Amino acid sequence: MHVPDGFIDAPTSAVTAVVAAGALAVSLRGARRELDERTAPLAGLVAAFIFAVQMLNFPVAAGTSGHLLGGALAAILVGPYTGVLCVSVVLLMQGILFADGGLTALGVNVTDMAIVTTVVAYAVFRGLLKVLPRTRRSVTAASFVAALLSVPAAAVAFTLLYAVGGTTDVPIGKVATAMIGVHVLIGVGEAAITALTVGAVIAVRPDLVYGARELRQGLKLRVNGELVDAPATPAAPVAARTSRRTLWITGLAASLVLAGFVSFYASASPDGLEKVAHDKGIDAKAREHASAGSPLADYGVEDVSDARLSGGLAGVIGVGVTVVAGSAVFWAVRRRRDAQAPSEAL
């Protein structure tokens, strides 16, 4: 889904850049309400984890691969506003350091991959939780469906942007059919990764999962031989199975292993957008990336001849840079919130 330079014309790219900038400004304000001293460090880790898992392309069909977009995962773990910022940090690091996703198309990518996926996923997630029992299993199931729908939603968004500002003359019906078809399949992988990750975090620290903050363990009473809901009472604090530090270290270690080692075994097939663009001729006017000369371009380290070592080092560097950049952003947002709290109290 990383749109290169040249797929979308300059006016449309400029408009999406304005939309993305406005959404990021709103997200920075909204993230102040979502982040606290417990969750701010987790947000930086979520960004690094998304970067790592995006390196793990999985095969889908007909010589096509897919990878995590991450909007649903970020929104459910740390909140929708913070989720937009998490994915945007990842896209910025990928565009500047790894020549993945065009720099003039950065607004397109943020709009499509960060904003659309997060908004759609979180809306679906909250809607499902309103009708499902408020249990950990329900949160995991809702995260699966939300992630599944967020990927074709992003494909629809790209199709609409292409209809407005595509640089090649390809019938929009063909683009829509191909993009939505392949990304429904990719959405299944996104859903599985999201549900497994959310379920794993809920199992050890449900209090740190933004989407699980309103969980209530429903108490049943037997009245005249029938089970009925007990009167509502404040939820008891959930016992943590691991410390925040242990969770953070474990998450970072997992990200480093995924990006530094497992990524070598990822599918080499083109991803959904690359495949559709090549087959339909959307890439006819694609331009070379402005960061093509970066020492980390294409997720390899310049002058390191061993492919396994080169890709592994690039992945480790990417995780490190992303966790530092993300943590710095969320630390600044949290400090801004703490600085405003005394004045608001007055």
XYZ file of C-alpha atoms in Angstrom:
346
model
C 0.000 0.000 0.000
C 3.036 2.315 0.039
C 2.241 4.615 -2.884
C 5.391 5.648 -4.812
C 6.007 9.045 -6.374
C 4.298 9.453 -9.719
C 1.163 7.348 -9.170
C -0.937 10.343 -8.053
C -0.602 13.804 -9.603
C 0.813 16.823 -7.773
C -2.466 18.678 -7.027
C -4.086 15.599 -5.464
C -0.910 14.820 -3.519
C -0.873 18.398 -2.225
C -4.501 18.166 -1.078
C -3.854 14.887 0.724
C -0.797 16.467 2.353
C -3.031 19.218 3.758
C -5.571 16.622 4.920
C -2.808 14.563 6.535
C -1.315 17.607 8.263
C -4.713 18.585 9.648
C -5.378 15.043 10.851
C -1.980 14.877 12.528
C -2.630 18.182 14.310
C -5.964 16.847 15.573
C -4.297 13.572 16.563
C -1.597 15.375 18.554
C -4.309 17.081 20.595
C -6.347 13.904 20.962
C -3.319 11.847 21.972
C -2.895 14.050 25.054
C -6.088 12.521 26.422
C -5.065 8.975 25.522
C -1.482 8.942 26.765
C -0.354 8.830 30.376
C 2.774 7.743 32.194
C 1.828 4.087 31.704
C 0.838 4.072 28.036
C 3.221 6.622 26.481
C 6.179 4.178 26.437
C 3.922 1.506 24.930
C 3.023 3.815 22.021
C 6.653 4.105 20.914
C 6.955 0.326 21.106
C 3.792 -0.124 19.023
C 5.296 2.027 16.272
C 8.494 -0.058 16.293
C 6.513 -3.307 16.275
C 4.448 -2.153 13.286
C 7.659 -1.258 11.442
C 9.067 -4.724 12.155
C 5.945 -6.640 11.135
C 5.580 -4.604 7.938
C 8.856 -6.196 6.832
C 7.212 -9.627 6.975
C 5.433 -9.922 3.630
C 3.222 -13.027 3.533
C 2.021 -14.734 0.319
C -1.638 -14.367 -0.576
C -2.424 -15.487 -4.133
C -1.210 -15.439 -7.739
C 2.323 -14.295 -6.974
C 1.170 -11.503 -4.660
C 2.149 -10.790 -1.067
C 0.805 -8.573 1.672
C 1.971 -7.088 4.932
C 0.499 -5.498 8.020
C -0.785 -1.935 7.668
C -1.104 -1.531 11.423
C -3.858 1.043 11.817
C -6.244 -1.331 13.582
C -3.541 -2.720 15.849
C -2.328 0.722 16.900
C -5.824 2.129 17.471
C -6.883 -0.778 19.690
C -3.663 -0.905 21.702
C -3.026 2.805 22.300
C -6.113 4.691 21.034
C -7.218 6.063 17.649
C -5.465 9.447 17.876
C -2.225 7.915 19.082
C -2.666 5.157 16.504
C -2.663 7.670 13.653
C 0.581 9.092 15.021
C 2.158 5.626 15.398
C 1.541 4.639 11.782
C 2.586 8.103 10.559
C 5.926 7.819 12.369
C 6.491 4.448 10.683
C 5.641 5.863 7.238
C 7.968 8.812 7.755
C 10.890 6.569 8.752
C 10.232 4.236 5.825
C 10.004 7.069 3.309
C 13.105 8.958 4.428
C 15.471 6.127 5.363
C 14.343 3.136 3.327
C 12.920 4.713 0.131
C 9.626 2.920 0.763
C 6.659 5.097 -0.199
C 7.232 8.306 -2.134
C 8.128 11.535 -0.373
C 5.811 13.619 -2.557
C 3.209 10.909 -1.889
C 3.692 11.051 1.875
C 0.354 12.826 2.310
C -1.323 10.124 0.224
C 0.234 7.369 2.319
C -0.569 8.984 5.655
C -4.154 9.604 4.550
C -4.586 6.087 3.213
C -2.529 3.911 5.553
C -2.677 5.857 8.818
C -5.934 7.820 8.833
C -8.341 5.622 6.865
C -7.267 2.334 8.429
C -7.311 3.720 11.968
C -10.649 5.510 11.672
C -12.421 2.602 9.973
C -10.936 -0.023 12.272
C -11.695 1.822 15.487
C -15.253 2.661 14.397
C -15.920 -1.005 13.609
C -14.209 -2.113 16.817
C -16.275 0.205 19.041
C -19.449 -0.720 17.210
C -18.885 -4.419 17.782
C -18.077 -3.965 21.468
C -21.454 -2.285 21.953
C -23.263 -5.480 20.965
C -20.798 -8.125 22.191
C -20.288 -9.221 25.801
C -17.562 -7.108 27.379
C -14.976 -9.829 27.749
C -11.386 -10.308 26.638
C -12.516 -12.720 23.932
C -14.894 -10.116 22.582
C -12.086 -7.552 22.363
C -9.931 -10.034 20.455
C -12.790 -11.005 18.116
C -13.700 -7.363 17.495
C -10.067 -6.558 16.727
C -10.029 -9.353 14.125
C -13.080 -8.012 12.274
C -11.932 -4.384 12.561
C -8.517 -5.186 11.096
C -10.058 -7.327 8.354
C -12.259 -4.466 7.137
C -9.623 -1.754 7.478
C -7.448 -3.117 4.655
C -10.041 -3.144 1.833
C -11.164 0.259 3.150
C -7.652 1.532 2.453
C -7.823 -0.067 -1.002
C -11.086 1.792 -1.664
C -9.468 5.044 -0.494
C -6.537 4.570 -2.889
C -8.964 3.816 -5.725
C -10.842 7.057 -5.058
C -7.592 9.034 -4.971
C -6.529 7.400 -8.221
C -9.891 8.273 -9.783
C -9.279 11.923 -8.895
C -5.573 12.256 -9.569
C -4.195 9.135 -11.235
C -1.381 9.839 -13.674
C -2.250 6.990 -16.055
C -5.404 6.270 -18.043
C -6.607 2.990 -16.537
C -10.373 2.365 -16.189
C -11.318 2.958 -12.570
C -13.475 -0.176 -12.533
C -10.448 -2.353 -13.254
C -8.427 -0.601 -10.562
C -11.200 -0.994 -7.991
C -11.793 -4.666 -8.750
C -8.121 -5.573 -8.604
C -7.268 -3.462 -5.544
C -10.236 -4.490 -3.411
C -10.030 -8.141 -4.440
C -6.405 -8.652 -3.446
C -6.647 -6.518 -0.318
C -9.585 -8.502 1.036
C -7.181 -11.457 1.088
C -4.431 -9.362 2.643
C -6.970 -8.225 5.236
C -7.235 -11.804 6.505
C -3.527 -11.760 7.333
C -3.856 -8.311 8.903
C -6.750 -9.564 11.024
C -4.854 -12.627 12.232
C -1.759 -10.634 13.208
C -3.835 -7.955 14.931
C -6.003 -10.396 16.891
C -3.018 -12.476 18.001
C -1.097 -9.416 19.152
C -4.050 -7.820 20.956
C -4.882 -11.145 22.577
C -1.298 -11.604 23.754
C -1.138 -8.156 25.364
C -4.574 -8.553 26.967
C -3.444 -11.847 28.473
C -0.664 -10.163 30.464
C -1.621 -6.477 30.784
C -5.263 -5.806 29.857
C -5.081 -2.491 31.708
C -2.640 -1.204 29.081
C -4.882 -1.995 26.096
C -6.837 1.135 25.230
C -9.649 -0.794 23.611
C -10.072 -2.992 26.688
C -10.318 -0.228 29.283
C -14.057 -0.646 29.681
C -14.029 -4.389 30.163
C -16.347 -5.643 32.836
C -16.524 -9.156 34.131
C -20.269 -9.730 34.241
C -21.387 -11.321 37.499
C -24.300 -13.743 37.251
C -26.714 -14.545 40.067
C -29.091 -17.515 40.192
C -32.612 -16.330 40.914
C -35.438 -18.870 40.970
C -33.270 -21.316 39.088
C -32.292 -18.846 36.333
C -29.050 -16.935 35.793
C -29.502 -13.172 35.686
C -27.087 -10.257 35.539
C -26.070 -8.904 38.929
C -26.502 -5.173 39.597
C -23.719 -3.132 38.039
C -20.761 -2.496 40.318
C -17.401 -0.799 39.714
C -14.959 -3.141 38.065
C -12.247 -4.507 40.276
C -8.673 -3.679 39.298
C -7.182 -6.267 36.966
C -4.121 -7.980 38.332
C -1.113 -7.511 36.059
C 0.783 -10.648 35.135
C 3.921 -8.775 34.136
C 5.450 -5.372 34.734
C 5.367 -2.587 32.160
C 9.148 -2.728 31.884
C 9.102 -6.458 31.197
C 6.365 -6.026 28.580
C 8.309 -3.216 26.896
C 11.573 -5.172 26.821
C 9.820 -8.287 25.546
C 8.038 -6.314 22.839
C 11.237 -4.606 21.723
C 13.119 -7.918 21.656
C 10.350 -9.478 19.563
C 10.454 -6.524 17.149
C 14.213 -6.826 16.752
C 14.003 -10.569 16.109
C 11.207 -10.143 13.563
C 12.960 -7.335 11.674
C 16.509 -8.605 12.080
C 16.026 -12.320 11.468
C 12.533 -13.459 10.482
C 12.248 -10.786 7.762
C 14.831 -12.659 5.693
C 12.244 -15.397 5.134
C 9.450 -13.015 4.094
C 7.819 -13.425 0.695
C 9.699 -11.772 -2.148
C 6.564 -11.436 -4.291
C 5.284 -7.903 -4.994
C 2.718 -6.616 -2.533
C -0.892 -5.887 -3.437
C -0.426 -2.384 -4.816
C 2.797 -3.254 -6.648
C 1.145 -6.231 -8.324
C -1.960 -4.309 -9.374
C 0.118 -1.332 -10.540
C 2.305 -3.547 -12.718
C -0.547 -5.618 -14.141
C -2.826 -2.647 -14.912
C -0.191 -0.113 -15.946
C -0.688 2.259 -13.021
C 3.085 2.454 -12.571
C 3.779 3.783 -16.079
C 4.739 7.220 -14.735
C 6.330 6.141 -11.462
C 9.410 8.174 -10.561
C 12.600 7.157 -8.821
C 12.432 7.714 -5.089
C 14.138 10.856 -3.810
C 15.868 8.728 -1.163
C 16.965 6.021 -3.585
C 20.567 6.828 -2.686
C 20.012 6.286 1.021
C 22.451 3.797 2.594
C 19.385 1.890 3.839
C 17.326 2.017 0.622
C 15.250 -1.103 -0.104
C 15.832 -2.374 3.440
C 19.475 -3.215 3.012
C 22.702 -1.713 4.299
C 24.955 -0.225 1.644
C 28.267 -2.022 1.074
C 27.158 -5.106 3.040
C 27.223 -7.878 0.416
C 25.624 -10.651 2.439
C 21.872 -10.336 1.819
C 20.866 -11.911 5.134
C 23.189 -9.685 7.147
C 22.340 -6.563 5.131
C 18.578 -6.989 5.532
C 18.899 -7.945 9.184
C 21.012 -4.911 10.020
C 18.614 -2.625 8.162
C 15.697 -4.101 10.089
C 17.403 -3.662 13.441
C 18.356 -0.070 12.583
C 14.790 0.621 11.471
C 13.306 -0.714 14.696
C 15.794 1.299 16.748
C 15.201 4.544 14.877
C 11.419 4.092 14.957
C 11.225 3.343 18.672
C 13.411 6.367 19.444
C 11.465 8.701 17.145
C 8.106 7.391 18.301
C 9.020 7.526 21.970
C 10.268 11.099 21.566
C 6.979 12.167 19.972
C 4.820 10.513 22.610
C 7.018 11.692 25.461
C 6.618 15.258 24.174
C 2.837 14.805 23.888
C 2.644 13.467 27.429
C 4.742 16.338 28.764
C 2.429 18.763 27.007
C -0.515 17.092 28.723
C 1.191 17.257 32.126
C 2.072 20.920 31.597
C -1.545 21.771 30.773
C -3.038 19.848 33.685
C -2.246 22.468 36.402
C -3.616 25.350 34.318
C -6.782 23.397 33.530
C -7.242 22.648 37.216
C -7.157 26.397 37.947
